[in-house]
PDB file of C-alpha atoms in Angstrom:
ATOM      1  CA  MET A   1     -12.424  18.524 -11.748  1.00  0.00           C
ATOM      2  CA  PHE A   2     -12.731  15.775 -10.226  1.00  0.00           C
ATOM      3  CA  VAL A   3     -14.124  12.682 -11.805  1.00  0.00           C
ATOM      4  CA  LEU A   4     -14.246   8.746 -11.027  1.00  0.00           C
ATOM      5  CA  ASP A   5     -12.960   6.619 -13.487  1.00  0.00           C
ATOM      6  CA  GLU A   6     -15.786   4.371 -14.975  1.00  0.00           C
ATOM      7  CA  ARG A   7     -14.213   0.939 -13.388  1.00  0.00           C
ATOM      8  CA  LEU A   8     -13.830   2.185 -10.333  1.00  0.00           C
ATOM      9  CA  GLN A   9     -17.871   3.366 -10.335  1.00  0.00           C
ATOM     10  CA  GLN A  10     -18.716  -0.012 -12.190  1.00  0.00           C
ATOM     11  CA  ASP A  11     -17.096  -2.296  -9.332  1.00  0.00           C
ATOM     12  CA  THR A  12     -18.491   0.147  -6.272  1.00  0.00           C
ATOM     13  CA  CYS A  13     -20.710   1.842  -4.565  1.00  0.00           C
ATOM     14  CA  TRP A  14     -20.207   5.534  -3.139  1.00  0.00           C
ATOM     15  CA  LEU A  15     -20.373   5.209   0.928  1.00  0.00           C
ATOM     16  CA  ALA A  16     -19.034   8.750   2.412  1.00  0.00           C
ATOM     17  CA  ASP A  17     -16.667  11.294   1.813  1.00  0.00           C
ATOM     18  CA  LEU A  18     -13.600  12.093   3.177  1.00  0.00           C
ATOM     19  CA  PRO A  19     -11.920  15.894   3.633  1.00  0.00           C
ATOM     20  CA  LEU A  20      -9.975  14.629   0.836  1.00  0.00           C
ATOM     21  CA  CYS A  21     -11.167  11.102  -0.220  1.00  0.00           C
ATOM     22  CA  ARG A  22     -14.303   9.372  -1.975  1.00  0.00           C
ATOM     23  CA  VAL A  23     -14.883   6.406   0.255  1.00  0.00           C
ATOM     24  CA  LEU A  24     -16.145   3.561  -1.712  1.00  0.00           C
ATOM     25  CA  LEU A  25     -17.164  -0.200  -1.080  1.00  0.00           C
ATOM     26  CA  MET A  26     -16.191  -2.754  -3.135  1.00  0.00           C
ATOM     27  CA  ASN A  27     -18.780  -4.503  -4.384  1.00  0.00           C
ATOM     28  CA  ASP A  28     -17.385  -7.995  -3.408  1.00  0.00           C
ATOM     29  CA  ALA A  29     -18.520  -9.689  -0.281  1.00  0.00           C
ATOM     30  CA  ARG A  30     -15.473 -12.182   0.046  1.00  0.00           C
ATOM     31  CA  TYR A  31     -13.825  -9.011   2.171  1.00  0.00           C
ATOM     32  CA  PRO A  32     -14.463  -5.944   3.918  1.00  0.00           C
ATOM     33  CA  TRP A  33     -13.118  -3.829   1.258  1.00  0.00           C
ATOM     34  CA  LEU A  34     -12.927  -0.094   0.983  1.00  0.00           C
ATOM     35  CA  ILE A  35     -11.538   2.420  -1.791  1.00  0.00           C
ATOM     36  CA  LEU A  36      -9.998   5.251  -1.135  1.00  0.00           C
ATOM     37  CA  VAL A  37      -9.807   8.361  -4.031  1.00  0.00           C
ATOM     38  CA  PRO A  38      -8.232  11.709  -3.997  1.00  0.00           C
ATOM     39  CA  ARG A  39     -11.062  14.013  -4.873  1.00  0.00           C
ATOM     40  CA  VAL A  40      -8.682  16.524  -7.963  1.00  0.00           C
ATOM     41  CA  ALA A  41      -7.569  16.614 -10.697  1.00  0.00           C
ATOM     42  CA  ALA A  42      -6.475  13.331 -12.527  1.00  0.00           C
ATOM     43  CA  VAL A  43      -3.373  12.141 -10.844  1.00  0.00           C
ATOM     44  CA  SER A  44      -1.936   8.752 -10.713  1.00  0.00           C
ATOM     45  CA  GLU A  45       0.581   8.496  -8.336  1.00  0.00           C
ATOM     46  CA  VAL A  46       0.548   9.435  -4.253  1.00  0.00           C
ATOM     47  CA  PHE A  47       3.294  12.345  -5.436  1.00  0.00           C
ATOM     48  CA  GLU A  48       1.310  13.887  -7.620  1.00  0.00           C
ATOM     49  CA  LEU A  49      -0.887  15.478  -5.327  1.00  0.00           C
ATOM     50  CA  ASP A  50       0.787  18.253  -2.896  1.00  0.00           C
ATOM     51  CA  GLU A  51       2.160  17.519   0.333  1.00  0.00           C
ATOM     52  CA  ALA A  52      -0.667  18.766   2.674  1.00  0.00           C
ATOM     53  CA  GLN A  53      -2.796  16.089   0.012  1.00  0.00           C
ATOM     54  CA  GLN A  54       0.101  13.218   0.469  1.00  0.00           C
ATOM     55  CA  HIS A  55      -0.835  13.722   4.248  1.00  0.00           C
ATOM     56  CA  GLN A  56      -4.145  14.140   4.248  1.00  0.00           C
ATOM     57  CA  LEU A  57      -4.676  10.611   2.428  1.00  0.00           C
ATOM     58  CA  TRP A  58      -2.206   8.941   4.175  1.00  0.00           C
ATOM     59  CA  ASP A  59      -4.335  10.290   7.604  1.00  0.00           C
ATOM     60  CA  GLU A  60      -7.701   9.312   5.924  1.00  0.00           C
ATOM     61  CA  SER A  61      -6.340   5.834   5.419  1.00  0.00           C
ATOM     62  CA  ARG A  62      -4.305   4.832   8.305  1.00  0.00           C
ATOM     63  CA  LEU A  63      -7.272   5.952  10.850  1.00  0.00           C
ATOM     64  CA  LEU A  64     -10.061   4.700   8.484  1.00  0.00           C
ATOM     65  CA  ALA A  65      -8.244   0.889   8.180  1.00  0.00           C
ATOM     66  CA  GLN A  66      -7.569   1.520  12.420  1.00  0.00           C
ATOM     67  CA  ALA A  67     -11.192   1.597  13.278  1.00  0.00           C
ATOM     68  CA  MET A  68     -12.086  -0.889  10.215  1.00  0.00           C
ATOM     69  CA  GLN A  69      -9.767  -3.491  11.694  1.00  0.00           C
ATOM     70  CA  GLY A  70     -11.805  -2.763  15.429  1.00  0.00           C
ATOM     71  CA  VAL A  71     -15.412  -3.367  13.380  1.00  0.00           C
ATOM     72  CA  PHE A  72     -14.617  -6.161  11.989  1.00  0.00           C
ATOM     73  CA  ALA A  73     -11.699  -8.353  13.798  1.00  0.00           C
ATOM     74  CA  ALA A  74      -9.492  -8.283  10.736  1.00  0.00           C
ATOM     75  CA  ASP A  75      -6.407 -10.245  11.635  1.00  0.00           C
ATOM     76  CA  LYS A  76      -4.517  -8.220   9.202  1.00  0.00           C
ATOM     77  CA  MET A  77      -4.906  -4.886   7.054  1.00  0.00           C
ATOM     78  CA  ASN A  78      -3.644  -4.419   3.798  1.00  0.00           C
ATOM     79  CA  ILE A  79      -3.225  -0.973   2.398  1.00  0.00           C
ATOM     80  CA  ALA A  80      -1.897  -0.738  -0.743  1.00  0.00           C
ATOM     81  CA  THR A  81      -1.918   1.704  -3.901  1.00  0.00           C
ATOM     82  CA  LEU A  82      -1.431  -0.246  -7.235  1.00  0.00           C
ATOM     83  CA  GLY A  83      -3.066   1.537 -10.307  1.00  0.00           C
ATOM     84  CA  ASN A  84      -1.381  -0.392 -12.606  1.00  0.00           C
ATOM     85  CA  VAL A  85      -4.962  -1.532 -14.007  1.00  0.00           C
ATOM     86  CA  VAL A  86      -7.455   2.165 -13.088  1.00  0.00           C
ATOM     87  CA  ARG A  87      -4.542   4.618 -13.036  1.00  0.00           C
ATOM     88  CA  GLN A  88      -6.815   7.422 -11.311  1.00  0.00           C
ATOM     89  CA  LEU A  89      -5.165   7.904  -8.026  1.00  0.00           C
ATOM     90  CA  HIS A  90      -6.616   5.173  -5.821  1.00  0.00           C
ATOM     91  CA  MET A  91      -6.025   3.625  -2.124  1.00  0.00           C
ATOM     92  CA  HIS A  92      -6.899  -0.037  -1.554  1.00  0.00           C
ATOM     93  CA  LEU A  93      -8.208  -0.954   2.052  1.00  0.00           C
ATOM     94  CA  VAL A  94      -8.745  -4.134   2.594  1.00  0.00           C
ATOM     95  CA  VAL A  95     -10.050  -6.404   6.210  1.00  0.00           C
ATOM     96  CA  ARG A  96      -8.147 -10.089   5.411  1.00  0.00           C
ATOM     97  CA  VAL A  97      -9.299 -12.365   7.612  1.00  0.00           C
ATOM     98  CA  GLU A  98      -7.122 -16.249   8.175  1.00  0.00           C
ATOM     99  CA  GLY A  99      -8.681 -18.538   5.505  1.00  0.00           C
ATOM    100  CA  ASP A 100      -9.858 -15.897   3.710  1.00  0.00           C
ATOM    101  CA  GLU A 101     -10.766 -16.955  -0.195  1.00  0.00           C
ATOM    102  CA  SER A 102      -7.439 -15.423  -0.931  1.00  0.00           C
ATOM    103  CA  TRP A 103      -5.196 -16.307   2.601  1.00  0.00           C
ATOM    104  CA  PRO A 104      -2.611 -15.154   2.787  1.00  0.00           C
ATOM    105  CA  ALA A 105      -1.979 -14.194  -0.891  1.00  0.00           C
ATOM    106  CA  PRO A 106      -3.193 -10.679  -1.743  1.00  0.00           C
ATOM    107  CA  VAL A 107      -6.488 -10.109  -3.111  1.00  0.00           C
ATOM    108  CA  TRP A 108      -6.185  -9.049  -6.188  1.00  0.00           C
ATOM    109  CA  GLY A 109      -6.921 -10.776  -9.454  1.00  0.00           C
ATOM    110  CA  ARG A 110      -7.544 -13.739  -7.684  1.00  0.00           C
ATOM    111  CA  GLY A 111     -10.952 -15.446  -8.299  1.00  0.00           C
ATOM    112  CA  ALA A 112     -14.039 -13.111  -8.960  1.00  0.00           C
ATOM    113  CA  ALA A 113     -15.827 -10.614  -7.680  1.00  0.00           C
ATOM    114  CA  VAL A 114     -18.768 -12.141  -5.302  1.00  0.00           C
ATOM    115  CA  PRO A 115     -21.792  -9.115  -5.169  1.00  0.00           C
ATOM    116  CA  TYR A 116     -23.511  -8.217  -2.367  1.00  0.00           C
ATOM    117  CA  SER A 117     -26.889  -9.747  -2.035  1.00  0.00           C
ATOM    118  CA  GLU A 118     -29.130  -6.339  -0.866  1.00  0.00           C
ATOM    119  CA  SER A 119     -29.039  -6.968   2.669  1.00  0.00           C
ATOM    120  CA  GLY A 120     -25.597  -7.829   2.947  1.00  0.00           C
ATOM    121  CA  GLN A 121     -24.578  -4.929   1.688  1.00  0.00           C
ATOM    122  CA  ASP A 122     -26.834  -3.086   4.170  1.00  0.00           C
ATOM    123  CA  ALA A 123     -25.602  -4.629   6.503  1.00  0.00           C
ATOM    124  CA  VAL A 124     -21.634  -4.921   5.763  1.00  0.00           C
ATOM    125  CA  ARG A 125     -22.667  -0.505   4.970  1.00  0.00           C
ATOM    126  CA  LYS A 126     -23.694  -0.085   8.586  1.00  0.00           C
ATOM    127  CA  GLN A 127     -19.938  -1.974   9.796  1.00  0.00           C
ATOM    128  CA  MET A 128     -18.053   0.513   7.589  1.00  0.00           C
ATOM    129  CA  LEU A 129     -20.233   3.894   8.645  1.00  0.00           C
ATOM    130  CA  GLN A 130     -19.372   2.445  12.672  1.00  0.00           C
ATOM    131  CA  ALA A 131     -15.984   2.185  11.401  1.00  0.00           C
ATOM    132  CA  LEU A 132     -16.452   5.687   9.174  1.00  0.00           C
ATOM    133  CA  GLU A 133     -17.644   7.121  12.642  1.00  0.00           C
ATOM    134  CA  ARG A 134     -14.988   5.512  14.802  1.00  0.00           C
ATOM    135  CA  SER A 135     -11.984   7.083  12.434  1.00  0.00           C
ATOM    136  CA  GLY A 136     -12.153  10.156  14.002  1.00  0.00           C
ATOM    137  CA  LEU A 137     -12.446  11.756  10.475  1.00  0.00           C
ATOM    138  CA  GLU A 138     -15.073  14.508   9.530  1.00  0.00           C
ATOM    139  CA  VAL A 139     -17.548  12.491   7.216  1.00  0.00           C
ATOM    140  CA  ALA A 140     -20.222  13.969   4.904  1.00  0.00           C
ATOM    141  CA  LEU A 141     -22.908  11.414   3.875  1.00  0.00           C
ATOM    142  CA  ALA A 142     -25.235  12.214   1.402  1.00  0.00           C
TER     143      ALA A 142
ATOM    144  CA  MET B   1      14.568  -4.210  20.101  1.00  0.00           C
ATOM    145  CA  PHE B   2      14.312  -4.591  16.729  1.00  0.00           C
ATOM    146  CA  VAL B   3      15.498  -7.432  15.245  1.00  0.00           C
ATOM    147  CA  LEU B   4      14.627  -8.281  11.358  1.00  0.00           C
ATOM    148  CA  ASP B   5      12.313 -11.004  10.372  1.00  0.00           C
ATOM    149  CA  GLU B   6      14.057 -14.349   9.437  1.00  0.00           C
ATOM    150  CA  ARG B   7      12.486 -14.080   5.861  1.00  0.00           C
ATOM    151  CA  LEU B   8      12.603 -10.845   4.718  1.00  0.00           C
ATOM    152  CA  GLN B   9      16.266 -11.343   5.898  1.00  0.00           C
ATOM    153  CA  GLN B  10      16.930 -14.046   3.835  1.00  0.00           C
ATOM    154  CA  ASP B  11      15.104 -12.682   0.521  1.00  0.00           C
ATOM    155  CA  THR B  12      16.638  -9.238   0.632  1.00  0.00           C
ATOM    156  CA  CYS B  13      19.496  -7.460   1.244  1.00  0.00           C
ATOM    157  CA  TRP B  14      21.068  -4.814   3.391  1.00  0.00           C
ATOM    158  CA  LEU B  15      21.120  -1.335   1.357  1.00  0.00           C
ATOM    159  CA  ALA B  16      21.098   1.609   4.312  1.00  0.00           C
ATOM    160  CA  ASP B  17      18.899   2.858   7.006  1.00  0.00           C
ATOM    161  CA  LEU B  18      16.601   5.666   6.816  1.00  0.00           C
ATOM    162  CA  PRO B  19      15.694   7.591  10.054  1.00  0.00           C
ATOM    163  CA  LEU B  20      12.938   5.261  10.935  1.00  0.00           C
ATOM    164  CA  CYS B  21      13.477   2.163   8.609  1.00  0.00           C
ATOM    165  CA  ARG B  22      16.255  -0.085   7.286  1.00  0.00           C
ATOM    166  CA  VAL B  23      15.883  -0.239   3.137  1.00  0.00           C
ATOM    167  CA  LEU B  24      16.331  -4.081   2.262  1.00  0.00           C
ATOM    168  CA  LEU B  25      16.643  -4.705  -1.705  1.00  0.00           C
ATOM    169  CA  MET B  26      14.368  -7.686  -2.460  1.00  0.00           C
ATOM    170  CA  ASN B  27      16.562 -10.366  -4.053  1.00  0.00           C
ATOM    171  CA  ASP B  28      14.650 -10.952  -7.583  1.00  0.00           C
ATOM    172  CA  ALA B  29      16.163  -9.326 -10.644  1.00  0.00           C
ATOM    173  CA  ARG B  30      12.197  -9.070 -12.398  1.00  0.00           C
ATOM    174  CA  TYR B  31      11.609  -5.954 -10.238  1.00  0.00           C
ATOM    175  CA  PRO B  32      13.297  -3.104  -8.857  1.00  0.00           C
ATOM    176  CA  TRP B  33      11.498  -3.565  -5.353  1.00  0.00           C
ATOM    177  CA  LEU B  34      12.729  -2.275  -1.963  1.00  0.00           C
ATOM    178  CA  ILE B  35      11.033  -2.686   1.536  1.00  0.00           C
ATOM    179  CA  LEU B  36      10.968  -0.948   4.068  1.00  0.00           C
ATOM    180  CA  VAL B  37      10.651  -2.070   7.753  1.00  0.00           C
ATOM    181  CA  PRO B  38      10.651   0.528  10.748  1.00  0.00           C
ATOM    182  CA  ARG B  39      13.133  -0.366  13.536  1.00  0.00           C
ATOM    183  CA  VAL B  40      11.139  -0.701  16.310  1.00  0.00           C
ATOM    184  CA  ALA B  41      10.015  -3.478  18.001  1.00  0.00           C
ATOM    185  CA  ALA B  42       7.039  -5.985  16.905  1.00  0.00           C
ATOM    186  CA  VAL B  43       4.557  -4.132  15.519  1.00  0.00           C
ATOM    187  CA  SER B  44       2.262  -5.430  12.415  1.00  0.00           C
ATOM    188  CA  GLU B  45      -0.140  -2.670  11.745  1.00  0.00           C
ATOM    189  CA  VAL B  46       1.275   1.065  10.425  1.00  0.00           C
ATOM    190  CA  PHE B  47      -1.271   2.528  13.541  1.00  0.00           C
ATOM    191  CA  GLU B  48       0.377  -0.023  16.135  1.00  0.00           C
ATOM    192  CA  LEU B  49       3.669   3.077  15.654  1.00  0.00           C
ATOM    193  CA  ASP B  50       2.907   6.394  17.460  1.00  0.00           C
ATOM    194  CA  GLU B  51       1.732   8.870  15.261  1.00  0.00           C
ATOM    195  CA  ALA B  52       5.246  10.472  14.858  1.00  0.00           C
ATOM    196  CA  GLN B  53       6.857   7.572  13.813  1.00  0.00           C
ATOM    197  CA  GLN B  54       3.400   6.867  11.048  1.00  0.00           C
ATOM    198  CA  HIS B  55       4.455  10.424   9.648  1.00  0.00           C
ATOM    199  CA  GLN B  56       7.959   9.340   9.542  1.00  0.00           C
ATOM    200  CA  LEU B  57       6.780   6.109   7.513  1.00  0.00           C
ATOM    201  CA  TRP B  58       5.442   7.437   4.856  1.00  0.00           C
ATOM    202  CA  ASP B  59       7.358  10.309   4.445  1.00  0.00           C
ATOM    203  CA  GLU B  60      10.310   7.631   3.587  1.00  0.00           C
ATOM    204  CA  SER B  61       7.668   5.642   1.623  1.00  0.00           C
ATOM    205  CA  ARG B  62       6.283   8.736  -0.903  1.00  0.00           C
ATOM    206  CA  LEU B  63       9.991  10.131  -1.308  1.00  0.00           C
ATOM    207  CA  LEU B  64      11.360   7.223  -1.997  1.00  0.00           C
ATOM    208  CA  ALA B  65       8.384   5.777  -4.120  1.00  0.00           C
ATOM    209  CA  GLN B  66       9.233   9.067  -6.337  1.00  0.00           C
ATOM    210  CA  ALA B  67      13.062   9.090  -6.493  1.00  0.00           C
ATOM    211  CA  MET B  68      12.350   5.407  -7.916  1.00  0.00           C
ATOM    212  CA  GLN B  69      10.213   6.443 -10.142  1.00  0.00           C
ATOM    213  CA  GLY B  70      13.204   9.091 -11.665  1.00  0.00           C
ATOM    214  CA  VAL B  71      15.516   6.928 -11.734  1.00  0.00           C
ATOM    215  CA  PHE B  72      13.886   3.600 -13.256  1.00  0.00           C
ATOM    216  CA  ALA B  73      11.315   5.072 -15.517  1.00  0.00           C
ATOM    217  CA  ALA B  74       8.585   3.671 -13.865  1.00  0.00           C
ATOM    218  CA  ASP B  75       5.317   3.101 -15.234  1.00  0.00           C
ATOM    219  CA  LYS B  76       3.592   3.027 -11.625  1.00  0.00           C
ATOM    220  CA  MET B  77       5.000   2.673  -8.769  1.00  0.00           C
ATOM    221  CA  ASN B  78       3.319   0.106  -6.702  1.00  0.00           C
ATOM    222  CA  ILE B  79       3.015   0.488  -2.749  1.00  0.00           C
ATOM    223  CA  ALA B  80       1.589  -1.697  -0.283  1.00  0.00           C
ATOM    224  CA  THR B  81       1.539  -3.080   3.259  1.00  0.00           C
ATOM    225  CA  LEU B  82       0.256  -6.402   3.517  1.00  0.00           C
ATOM    226  CA  GLY B  83       2.154  -8.412   5.796  1.00  0.00           C
ATOM    227  CA  ASN B  84      -0.527 -11.405   5.562  1.00  0.00           C
ATOM    228  CA  VAL B  85       2.630 -13.759   5.122  1.00  0.00           C
ATOM    229  CA  VAL B  86       5.855 -11.783   7.280  1.00  0.00           C
ATOM    230  CA  ARG B  87       4.056 -10.177  10.086  1.00  0.00           C
ATOM    231  CA  GLN B  88       6.613  -7.936  10.901  1.00  0.00           C
ATOM    232  CA  LEU B  89       5.421  -4.144   9.880  1.00  0.00           C
ATOM    233  CA  HIS B  90       6.918  -3.496   5.982  1.00  0.00           C
ATOM    234  CA  MET B  91       6.529  -1.438   3.540  1.00  0.00           C
ATOM    235  CA  HIS B  92       6.662  -2.623  -0.390  1.00  0.00           C
ATOM    236  CA  LEU B  93       8.049   0.079  -2.755  1.00  0.00           C
ATOM    237  CA  VAL B  94       7.804  -1.683  -6.083  1.00  0.00           C
ATOM    238  CA  VAL B  95       9.015  -0.292  -9.950  1.00  0.00           C
ATOM    239  CA  ARG B  96       6.394  -1.613 -12.356  1.00  0.00           C
ATOM    240  CA  VAL B  97       6.891  -1.067 -15.855  1.00  0.00           C
ATOM    241  CA  GLU B  98       4.669  -2.039 -18.674  1.00  0.00           C
ATOM    242  CA  GLY B  99       5.614  -5.670 -20.043  1.00  0.00           C
ATOM    243  CA  ASP B 100       7.041  -6.912 -16.851  1.00  0.00           C
ATOM    244  CA  GLU B 101       6.555  -9.986 -15.882  1.00  0.00           C
ATOM    245  CA  SER B 102       3.944  -9.803 -13.710  1.00  0.00           C
ATOM    246  CA  TRP B 103       1.775  -6.954 -15.417  1.00  0.00           C
ATOM    247  CA  PRO B 104      -1.255  -5.420 -14.398  1.00  0.00           C
ATOM    248  CA  ALA B 105      -1.200  -7.929 -11.613  1.00  0.00           C
ATOM    249  CA  PRO B 106       0.366  -7.174  -8.418  1.00  0.00           C
ATOM    250  CA  VAL B 107       3.698  -8.409  -8.138  1.00  0.00           C
ATOM    251  CA  TRP B 108       3.052 -10.720  -5.165  1.00  0.00           C
ATOM    252  CA  GLY B 109       3.203 -15.076  -5.455  1.00  0.00           C
ATOM    253  CA  ARG B 110       3.143 -14.530  -9.264  1.00  0.00           C
ATOM    254  CA  GLY B 111       6.184 -17.140 -10.358  1.00  0.00           C
ATOM    255  CA  ALA B 112       9.643 -17.788  -8.419  1.00  0.00           C
ATOM    256  CA  ALA B 113      12.002 -14.632  -7.781  1.00  0.00           C
ATOM    257  CA  VAL B 114      15.152 -14.466 -10.069  1.00  0.00           C
ATOM    258  CA  PRO B 115      17.689 -13.793  -8.163  1.00  0.00           C
ATOM    259  CA  TYR B 116      20.491 -10.872  -8.614  1.00  0.00           C
ATOM    260  CA  SER B 117      23.753 -11.687 -10.801  1.00  0.00           C
ATOM    261  CA  GLU B 118      26.886 -10.421  -8.798  1.00  0.00           C
ATOM    262  CA  SER B 119      27.278  -7.798 -11.491  1.00  0.00           C
ATOM    263  CA  GLY B 120      22.950  -7.294 -11.646  1.00  0.00           C
ATOM    264  CA  GLN B 121      23.040  -5.937  -8.049  1.00  0.00           C
ATOM    265  CA  ASP B 122      25.901  -4.278  -7.937  1.00  0.00           C
ATOM    266  CA  ALA B 123      24.249  -2.265 -11.284  1.00  0.00           C
ATOM    267  CA  VAL B 124      20.494  -2.275  -9.356  1.00  0.00           C
ATOM    268  CA  ARG B 125      22.557  -0.924  -6.272  1.00  0.00           C
ATOM    269  CA  LYS B 126      23.821   1.446  -7.324  1.00  0.00           C
ATOM    270  CA  GLN B 127      20.367   3.092  -9.225  1.00  0.00           C
ATOM    271  CA  MET B 128      18.473   2.301  -5.667  1.00  0.00           C
ATOM    272  CA  LEU B 129      21.762   4.605  -3.516  1.00  0.00           C
ATOM    273  CA  GLN B 130      20.978   6.838  -6.503  1.00  0.00           C
ATOM    274  CA  ALA B 131      17.175   7.288  -5.288  1.00  0.00           C
ATOM    275  CA  LEU B 132      17.771   7.687  -2.294  1.00  0.00           C
ATOM    276  CA  GLU B 133      20.156  10.518  -2.884  1.00  0.00           C
ATOM    277  CA  ARG B 134      17.441  12.039  -4.994  1.00  0.00           C
ATOM    278  CA  SER B 135      14.775  11.447  -1.741  1.00  0.00           C
ATOM    279  CA  GLY B 136      16.477  14.146   0.596  1.00  0.00           C
ATOM    280  CA  LEU B 137      15.471  11.708   3.068  1.00  0.00           C
ATOM    281  CA  GLU B 138      18.854  11.197   5.843  1.00  0.00           C
ATOM    282  CA  VAL B 139      20.275   8.324   4.792  1.00  0.00           C
ATOM    283  CA  ALA B 140      22.992   5.917   6.382  1.00  0.00           C
ATOM    284  CA  LEU B 141      25.250   3.970   4.669  1.00  0.00           C
ATOM    285  CA  ALA B 142      27.468   1.589   6.193  1.00  0.00           C
TER     286      ALA B 142
END
């Protein structure tokens, strides 16, 4: 049974479901940042998914990353599954722009997250929904 | 035409070729760390590859990461494509062990690389070749 990790729950808000993954918006206004979490029982490595799920995770990641790059005019997309702290398997999709707070270093463990204002979150949520639509993936919003 | 980025060339040594990617061993004795570089003309994002290449990159990454986990008894594999500094598309496969120098932070931009001794590099090279064999991927050594 799929249960979202508490730390992920605390740091993000729910945006949509894709065929395999829950799509979470990282509550950090410094970077447009999504986290994809396969809705499966506890796994921590991609290769613990079955073959079909591994391919689906990749398709959801790469198609959504591509759409995010378009919507946010990213200079570089960072796509990563680390999981050293939160062991539940999750994939980071982070929009990077030259000159952003951590550029060119990775975003993890640099400074403190800056929570969105209500209007800021509304705005980025709209853009993320645009990206989901552009991705061509089957999206469930509810 | 494929030309390996100078920085990657400087920081790594060549290990093998897979059907799509050159496999490079990061010259940093702190972590068993491979870098896969698709042998294609200049691209920087995964979604700039064609569909078949995107799937091949993922297959090479996930199968090799799985084999590395087995050979090195990793507590966690880190799989990431960042490219904020080196723009040539490349995928990091990093063996993480609890208590390693950066644990649980990511490895990038933490301290300085510790180059392998000759015998250290021979030993890790042997283990990496074992992982390549275990991966089931078609490997060219030359």
